[in-house]
Amino acid sequence: MEALLTSAALVALAEMGDKTQLLAMLLATRFRKPVPIILGILFATLANHFLAALIGHSIAGVLTQDWFRYAVAASFIAMAAWTLIPDTIDEDAPLKAPSKAGVFLTTLVAFFLVEMGDKTQVATVALGARFDNLIAVTAGTTLGMMIANVPAVLFGDVLAKKVPMRALQVGAALLFLALGLWMIASLQGWM
């Protein structure tokens, strides 16, 4: 349960103002078909985050030395800093669904590719290394993505005007920092 809840909370907050959330808003305003967009986001995230968690889990199984655990803790602290850097997306770039692909496939491919190397994917690798439950990490990070992106698809214009994105980014950064420091304290025997 800890893996699921931690993963969901960290990714939901890290996703605020992230380029994939901006992409969700852009897709919603361009296509105006929320159901295929939400389903595309769900399936793209499941695939992308399962692979990321699997990589993290595989690395953690091979590298059990303390230096690797310190590296994972440092990656969470680095994620705290990265979360404070807002992403942007070119809203004027042409975006059309290929004639045979449709909105779902366009969203699926766009989200999967945009998420590659994104901070939430990197966080999923670190969470996969941190927790010994691949399914819980994947489910949690996917839940976090959906918590952040479904409202963006449904209410993007209203949310962008009312929710202080900077405060959410700072909250996410503090969570990443706390997790990294908690891991270091555990490794040092302070907890």
PDB file of C-alpha atoms in Angstrom:
ATOM      1  CA  MET A   1       0.000   0.000   0.000  1.00  0.00           C
ATOM      2  CA  GLU A   2       2.909   2.350   0.743  1.00  0.00           C
ATOM      3  CA  ALA A   3       4.288   1.878  -2.779  1.00  0.00           C
ATOM      4  CA  LEU A   4       0.897   2.603  -4.355  1.00  0.00           C
ATOM      5  CA  LEU A   5       0.096   5.690  -2.292  1.00  0.00           C
ATOM      6  CA  THR A   6       3.605   7.164  -2.418  1.00  0.00           C
ATOM      7  CA  SER A   7       3.796   6.626  -6.180  1.00  0.00           C
ATOM      8  CA  ALA A   8       0.375   8.152  -6.775  1.00  0.00           C
ATOM      9  CA  ALA A   9       1.030  11.210  -4.615  1.00  0.00           C
ATOM     10  CA  LEU A  10       4.480  11.938  -6.013  1.00  0.00           C
ATOM     11  CA  VAL A  11       3.467  11.599  -9.648  1.00  0.00           C
ATOM     12  CA  ALA A  12       0.183  13.497  -9.256  1.00  0.00           C
ATOM     13  CA  LEU A  13       2.000  16.470  -7.775  1.00  0.00           C
ATOM     14  CA  ALA A  14       5.010  16.220 -10.094  1.00  0.00           C
ATOM     15  CA  GLU A  15       2.670  16.216 -13.082  1.00  0.00           C
ATOM     16  CA  MET A  16       1.230  19.652 -12.221  1.00  0.00           C
ATOM     17  CA  GLY A  17       2.439  22.034 -14.911  1.00  0.00           C
ATOM     18  CA  ASP A  18       4.390  19.228 -16.604  1.00  0.00           C
ATOM     19  CA  LYS A  19       4.529  19.068 -20.400  1.00  0.00           C
ATOM     20  CA  THR A  20       2.274  15.990 -20.484  1.00  0.00           C
ATOM     21  CA  GLN A  21      -0.381  17.871 -18.514  1.00  0.00           C
ATOM     22  CA  LEU A  22      -0.043  20.757 -20.935  1.00  0.00           C
ATOM     23  CA  LEU A  23      -0.363  18.221 -23.771  1.00  0.00           C
ATOM     24  CA  ALA A  24      -3.574  16.893 -22.178  1.00  0.00           C
ATOM     25  CA  MET A  25      -5.014  20.418 -22.132  1.00  0.00           C
ATOM     26  CA  LEU A  26      -3.909  21.019 -25.708  1.00  0.00           C
ATOM     27  CA  LEU A  27      -5.446  17.759 -26.953  1.00  0.00           C
ATOM     28  CA  ALA A  28      -8.692  18.536 -25.119  1.00  0.00           C
ATOM     29  CA  THR A  29      -8.990  21.985 -26.652  1.00  0.00           C
ATOM     30  CA  ARG A  30      -8.042  20.814 -30.147  1.00  0.00           C
ATOM     31  CA  PHE A  31     -10.110  17.627 -30.382  1.00  0.00           C
ATOM     32  CA  ARG A  32     -12.909  18.204 -27.832  1.00  0.00           C
ATOM     33  CA  LYS A  33     -13.334  14.434 -27.314  1.00  0.00           C
ATOM     34  CA  PRO A  34     -12.500  13.771 -23.659  1.00  0.00           C
ATOM     35  CA  VAL A  35     -13.190  10.015 -23.498  1.00  0.00           C
ATOM     36  CA  PRO A  36     -10.715   8.885 -26.203  1.00  0.00           C
ATOM     37  CA  ILE A  37      -8.151  11.377 -24.865  1.00  0.00           C
ATOM     38  CA  ILE A  38      -8.480  10.059 -21.302  1.00  0.00           C
ATOM     39  CA  LEU A  39      -8.277   6.443 -22.519  1.00  0.00           C
ATOM     40  CA  GLY A  40      -5.219   7.284 -24.618  1.00  0.00           C
ATOM     41  CA  ILE A  41      -3.532   8.851 -21.596  1.00  0.00           C
ATOM     42  CA  LEU A  42      -4.405   5.818 -19.451  1.00  0.00           C
ATOM     43  CA  PHE A  43      -3.021   3.200 -21.823  1.00  0.00           C
ATOM     44  CA  ALA A  44       0.065   5.237 -22.752  1.00  0.00           C
ATOM     45  CA  THR A  45       0.849   5.776 -19.071  1.00  0.00           C
ATOM     46  CA  LEU A  46       0.311   2.114 -18.168  1.00  0.00           C
ATOM     47  CA  ALA A  47       2.724   1.003 -20.887  1.00  0.00           C
ATOM     48  CA  ASN A  48       5.324   3.698 -20.280  1.00  0.00           C
ATOM     49  CA  HIS A  49       5.299   3.495 -16.496  1.00  0.00           C
ATOM     50  CA  PHE A  50       5.271  -0.299 -16.409  1.00  0.00           C
ATOM     51  CA  LEU A  51       8.445  -0.311 -18.484  1.00  0.00           C
ATOM     52  CA  ALA A  52       9.989   2.426 -16.319  1.00  0.00           C
ATOM     53  CA  ALA A  53       9.074   0.644 -13.065  1.00  0.00           C
ATOM     54  CA  LEU A  54      10.392  -2.618 -14.512  1.00  0.00           C
ATOM     55  CA  ILE A  55      13.726  -0.983 -15.310  1.00  0.00           C
ATOM     56  CA  GLY A  56      13.931   0.485 -11.804  1.00  0.00           C
ATOM     57  CA  HIS A  57      12.895  -2.802 -10.215  1.00  0.00           C
ATOM     58  CA  SER A  58      15.408  -4.761 -12.314  1.00  0.00           C
ATOM     59  CA  ILE A  59      18.237  -2.414 -11.453  1.00  0.00           C
ATOM     60  CA  ALA A  60      17.384  -2.543  -7.747  1.00  0.00           C
ATOM     61  CA  GLY A  61      17.427  -6.348  -7.792  1.00  0.00           C
ATOM     62  CA  VAL A  62      20.926  -6.419  -9.255  1.00  0.00           C
ATOM     63  CA  LEU A  63      22.440  -3.498  -7.386  1.00  0.00           C
ATOM     64  CA  THR A  64      21.742  -3.882  -3.683  1.00  0.00           C
ATOM     65  CA  GLN A  65      24.828  -2.061  -2.426  1.00  0.00           C
ATOM     66  CA  ASP A  66      24.456   1.032  -0.281  1.00  0.00           C
ATOM     67  CA  TRP A  67      25.941   3.278  -2.990  1.00  0.00           C
ATOM     68  CA  PHE A  68      23.019   2.384  -5.274  1.00  0.00           C
ATOM     69  CA  ARG A  69      20.507   3.198  -2.543  1.00  0.00           C
ATOM     70  CA  TYR A  70      22.228   6.542  -2.037  1.00  0.00           C
ATOM     71  CA  ALA A  71      21.997   7.102  -5.811  1.00  0.00           C
ATOM     72  CA  VAL A  72      18.239   6.427  -5.703  1.00  0.00           C
ATOM     73  CA  ALA A  73      17.889   8.832  -2.769  1.00  0.00           C
ATOM     74  CA  ALA A  74      19.920  11.433  -4.674  1.00  0.00           C
ATOM     75  CA  SER A  75      17.668  10.934  -7.701  1.00  0.00           C
ATOM     76  CA  PHE A  76      14.635  11.830  -5.580  1.00  0.00           C
ATOM     77  CA  ILE A  77      16.414  14.971  -4.366  1.00  0.00           C
ATOM     78  CA  ALA A  78      17.313  15.831  -7.984  1.00  0.00           C
ATOM     79  CA  MET A  79      13.674  15.275  -8.920  1.00  0.00           C
ATOM     80  CA  ALA A  80      12.753  17.849  -6.273  1.00  0.00           C
ATOM     81  CA  ALA A  81      14.862  20.437  -8.076  1.00  0.00           C
ATOM     82  CA  TRP A  82      13.648  19.370 -11.535  1.00  0.00           C
ATOM     83  CA  THR A  83      10.022  19.638 -10.432  1.00  0.00           C
ATOM     84  CA  LEU A  84      10.529  23.341  -9.753  1.00  0.00           C
ATOM     85  CA  ILE A  85      11.373  23.955 -13.432  1.00  0.00           C
ATOM     86  CA  PRO A  86       8.080  24.499 -15.307  1.00  0.00           C
ATOM     87  CA  ASP A  87       7.596  22.841 -18.682  1.00  0.00           C
ATOM     88  CA  THR A  88       6.227  24.535 -21.780  1.00  0.00           C
ATOM     89  CA  ILE A  89       4.620  23.286 -24.959  1.00  0.00           C
ATOM     90  CA  ASP A  90       4.142  25.032 -28.299  1.00  0.00           C
ATOM     91  CA  GLU A  91       0.401  25.606 -28.487  1.00  0.00           C
ATOM     92  CA  ASP A  92       0.646  27.042 -31.998  1.00  0.00           C
ATOM     93  CA  ALA A  93       2.196  23.902 -33.442  1.00  0.00           C
ATOM     94  CA  PRO A  94      -0.182  22.128 -35.793  1.00  0.00           C
ATOM     95  CA  LEU A  95      -1.891  19.158 -34.182  1.00  0.00           C
ATOM     96  CA  LYS A  96      -4.173  16.975 -36.235  1.00  0.00           C
ATOM     97  CA  ALA A  97      -5.164  13.380 -35.789  1.00  0.00           C
ATOM     98  CA  PRO A  98      -4.005  11.272 -38.707  1.00  0.00           C
ATOM     99  CA  SER A  99      -7.078  10.429 -40.757  1.00  0.00           C
ATOM    100  CA  LYS A 100      -7.059   6.722 -39.882  1.00  0.00           C
ATOM    101  CA  ALA A 101      -5.556   6.964 -36.396  1.00  0.00           C
ATOM    102  CA  GLY A 102      -8.173   8.986 -34.604  1.00  0.00           C
ATOM    103  CA  VAL A 103      -8.023  10.859 -31.318  1.00  0.00           C
ATOM    104  CA  PHE A 104      -7.342   7.786 -29.128  1.00  0.00           C
ATOM    105  CA  LEU A 105      -4.325   6.586 -31.120  1.00  0.00           C
ATOM    106  CA  THR A 106      -2.981  10.113 -31.525  1.00  0.00           C
ATOM    107  CA  THR A 107      -3.195  10.635 -27.746  1.00  0.00           C
ATOM    108  CA  LEU A 108      -1.712   7.201 -27.023  1.00  0.00           C
ATOM    109  CA  VAL A 109       1.328   7.739 -29.234  1.00  0.00           C
ATOM    110  CA  ALA A 110       1.815  11.393 -28.268  1.00  0.00           C
ATOM    111  CA  PHE A 111       1.642  10.682 -24.530  1.00  0.00           C
ATOM    112  CA  PHE A 112       3.885   7.641 -24.705  1.00  0.00           C
ATOM    113  CA  LEU A 113       6.555   9.570 -26.621  1.00  0.00           C
ATOM    114  CA  VAL A 114       6.302  12.813 -24.644  1.00  0.00           C
ATOM    115  CA  GLU A 115       6.591  10.864 -21.387  1.00  0.00           C
ATOM    116  CA  MET A 116       9.938   9.349 -22.486  1.00  0.00           C
ATOM    117  CA  GLY A 117      12.628  10.873 -20.291  1.00  0.00           C
ATOM    118  CA  ASP A 118      10.058  13.070 -18.544  1.00  0.00           C
ATOM    119  CA  LYS A 119      10.405  13.713 -14.828  1.00  0.00           C
ATOM    120  CA  THR A 120       7.447  11.466 -14.004  1.00  0.00           C
ATOM    121  CA  GLN A 121       9.021   8.610 -15.965  1.00  0.00           C
ATOM    122  CA  VAL A 122      12.347   9.144 -14.201  1.00  0.00           C
ATOM    123  CA  ALA A 123      10.477   9.233 -10.898  1.00  0.00           C
ATOM    124  CA  THR A 124       8.796   5.937 -11.830  1.00  0.00           C
ATOM    125  CA  VAL A 125      12.198   4.340 -12.448  1.00  0.00           C
ATOM    126  CA  ALA A 126      13.338   5.557  -9.020  1.00  0.00           C
ATOM    127  CA  LEU A 127      10.106   4.357  -7.375  1.00  0.00           C
ATOM    128  CA  GLY A 128      10.496   0.967  -9.080  1.00  0.00           C
ATOM    129  CA  ALA A 129      13.998   0.768  -7.603  1.00  0.00           C
ATOM    130  CA  ARG A 130      12.822   1.930  -4.184  1.00  0.00           C
ATOM    131  CA  PHE A 131       9.818  -0.358  -3.733  1.00  0.00           C
ATOM    132  CA  ASP A 132       9.703  -4.105  -4.228  1.00  0.00           C
ATOM    133  CA  ASN A 133       6.236  -4.057  -5.795  1.00  0.00           C
ATOM    134  CA  LEU A 134       6.240  -3.450  -9.547  1.00  0.00           C
ATOM    135  CA  ILE A 135       2.451  -3.626  -9.884  1.00  0.00           C
ATOM    136  CA  ALA A 136       1.810  -1.197  -7.003  1.00  0.00           C
ATOM    137  CA  VAL A 137       4.343   1.304  -8.379  1.00  0.00           C
ATOM    138  CA  THR A 138       2.875   1.097 -11.894  1.00  0.00           C
ATOM    139  CA  ALA A 139      -0.680   1.378 -10.571  1.00  0.00           C
ATOM    140  CA  GLY A 140       0.285   4.252  -8.283  1.00  0.00           C
ATOM    141  CA  THR A 141       2.152   6.265 -10.897  1.00  0.00           C
ATOM    142  CA  THR A 142      -0.644   5.674 -13.408  1.00  0.00           C
ATOM    143  CA  LEU A 143      -3.215   6.749 -10.827  1.00  0.00           C
ATOM    144  CA  GLY A 144      -1.141   9.865 -10.150  1.00  0.00           C
ATOM    145  CA  MET A 145      -1.024  10.684 -13.864  1.00  0.00           C
ATOM    146  CA  MET A 146      -4.781  10.241 -14.158  1.00  0.00           C
ATOM    147  CA  ILE A 147      -5.437  12.376 -11.051  1.00  0.00           C
ATOM    148  CA  ALA A 148      -3.446  15.184 -12.659  1.00  0.00           C
ATOM    149  CA  ASN A 149      -4.532  14.773 -16.282  1.00  0.00           C
ATOM    150  CA  VAL A 150      -8.230  13.854 -16.236  1.00  0.00           C
ATOM    151  CA  PRO A 151      -9.199  17.218 -14.705  1.00  0.00           C
ATOM    152  CA  ALA A 152      -6.835  18.876 -17.213  1.00  0.00           C
ATOM    153  CA  VAL A 153      -8.744  17.213 -20.057  1.00  0.00           C
ATOM    154  CA  LEU A 154     -12.176  17.960 -18.618  1.00  0.00           C
ATOM    155  CA  PHE A 155     -11.622  21.401 -17.099  1.00  0.00           C
ATOM    156  CA  GLY A 156      -8.253  22.562 -18.466  1.00  0.00           C
ATOM    157  CA  ASP A 157      -9.145  26.163 -19.201  1.00  0.00           C
ATOM    158  CA  VAL A 158     -10.822  26.735 -15.822  1.00  0.00           C
ATOM    159  CA  LEU A 159      -8.077  24.947 -13.842  1.00  0.00           C
ATOM    160  CA  ALA A 160      -5.272  26.882 -15.515  1.00  0.00           C
ATOM    161  CA  LYS A 161      -6.854  30.128 -14.310  1.00  0.00           C
ATOM    162  CA  LYS A 162      -7.779  29.050 -10.751  1.00  0.00           C
ATOM    163  CA  VAL A 163      -5.143  26.568  -9.489  1.00  0.00           C
ATOM    164  CA  PRO A 164      -1.780  28.027  -8.454  1.00  0.00           C
ATOM    165  CA  MET A 165       0.534  25.707 -10.423  1.00  0.00           C
ATOM    166  CA  ARG A 166       3.610  27.079  -8.690  1.00  0.00           C
ATOM    167  CA  ALA A 167       2.283  26.042  -5.275  1.00  0.00           C
ATOM    168  CA  LEU A 168       1.612  22.537  -6.596  1.00  0.00           C
ATOM    169  CA  GLN A 169       5.111  22.339  -8.082  1.00  0.00           C
ATOM    170  CA  VAL A 170       6.645  23.401  -4.762  1.00  0.00           C
ATOM    171  CA  GLY A 171       4.526  20.783  -2.942  1.00  0.00           C
ATOM    172  CA  ALA A 172       5.714  18.078  -5.329  1.00  0.00           C
ATOM    173  CA  ALA A 173       9.322  19.202  -4.911  1.00  0.00           C
ATOM    174  CA  LEU A 174       8.994  18.994  -1.137  1.00  0.00           C
ATOM    175  CA  LEU A 175       7.610  15.449  -1.391  1.00  0.00           C
ATOM    176  CA  PHE A 176      10.501  14.322  -3.588  1.00  0.00           C
ATOM    177  CA  LEU A 177      12.967  15.992  -1.230  1.00  0.00           C
ATOM    178  CA  ALA A 178      11.363  14.375   1.829  1.00  0.00           C
ATOM    179  CA  LEU A 179      11.496  10.918   0.234  1.00  0.00           C
ATOM    180  CA  GLY A 180      15.161  11.346  -0.708  1.00  0.00           C
ATOM    181  CA  LEU A 181      16.096  12.583   2.759  1.00  0.00           C
ATOM    182  CA  TRP A 182      14.063   9.798   4.389  1.00  0.00           C
ATOM    183  CA  MET A 183      15.991   7.209   2.362  1.00  0.00           C
ATOM    184  CA  ILE A 184      19.326   8.771   3.350  1.00  0.00           C
ATOM    185  CA  ALA A 185      18.287   8.874   7.024  1.00  0.00           C
ATOM    186  CA  SER A 186      17.293   5.197   6.823  1.00  0.00           C
ATOM    187  CA  LEU A 187      20.621   4.266   5.242  1.00  0.00           C
ATOM    188  CA  GLN A 188      22.486   6.166   7.958  1.00  0.00           C
ATOM    189  CA  GLY A 189      20.515   4.340  10.663  1.00  0.00           C
ATOM    190  CA  TRP A 190      18.929   7.535  11.961  1.00  0.00           C
ATOM    191  CA  MET A 191      15.458   6.024  11.628  1.00  0.00           C
TER     192      MET A 191
END
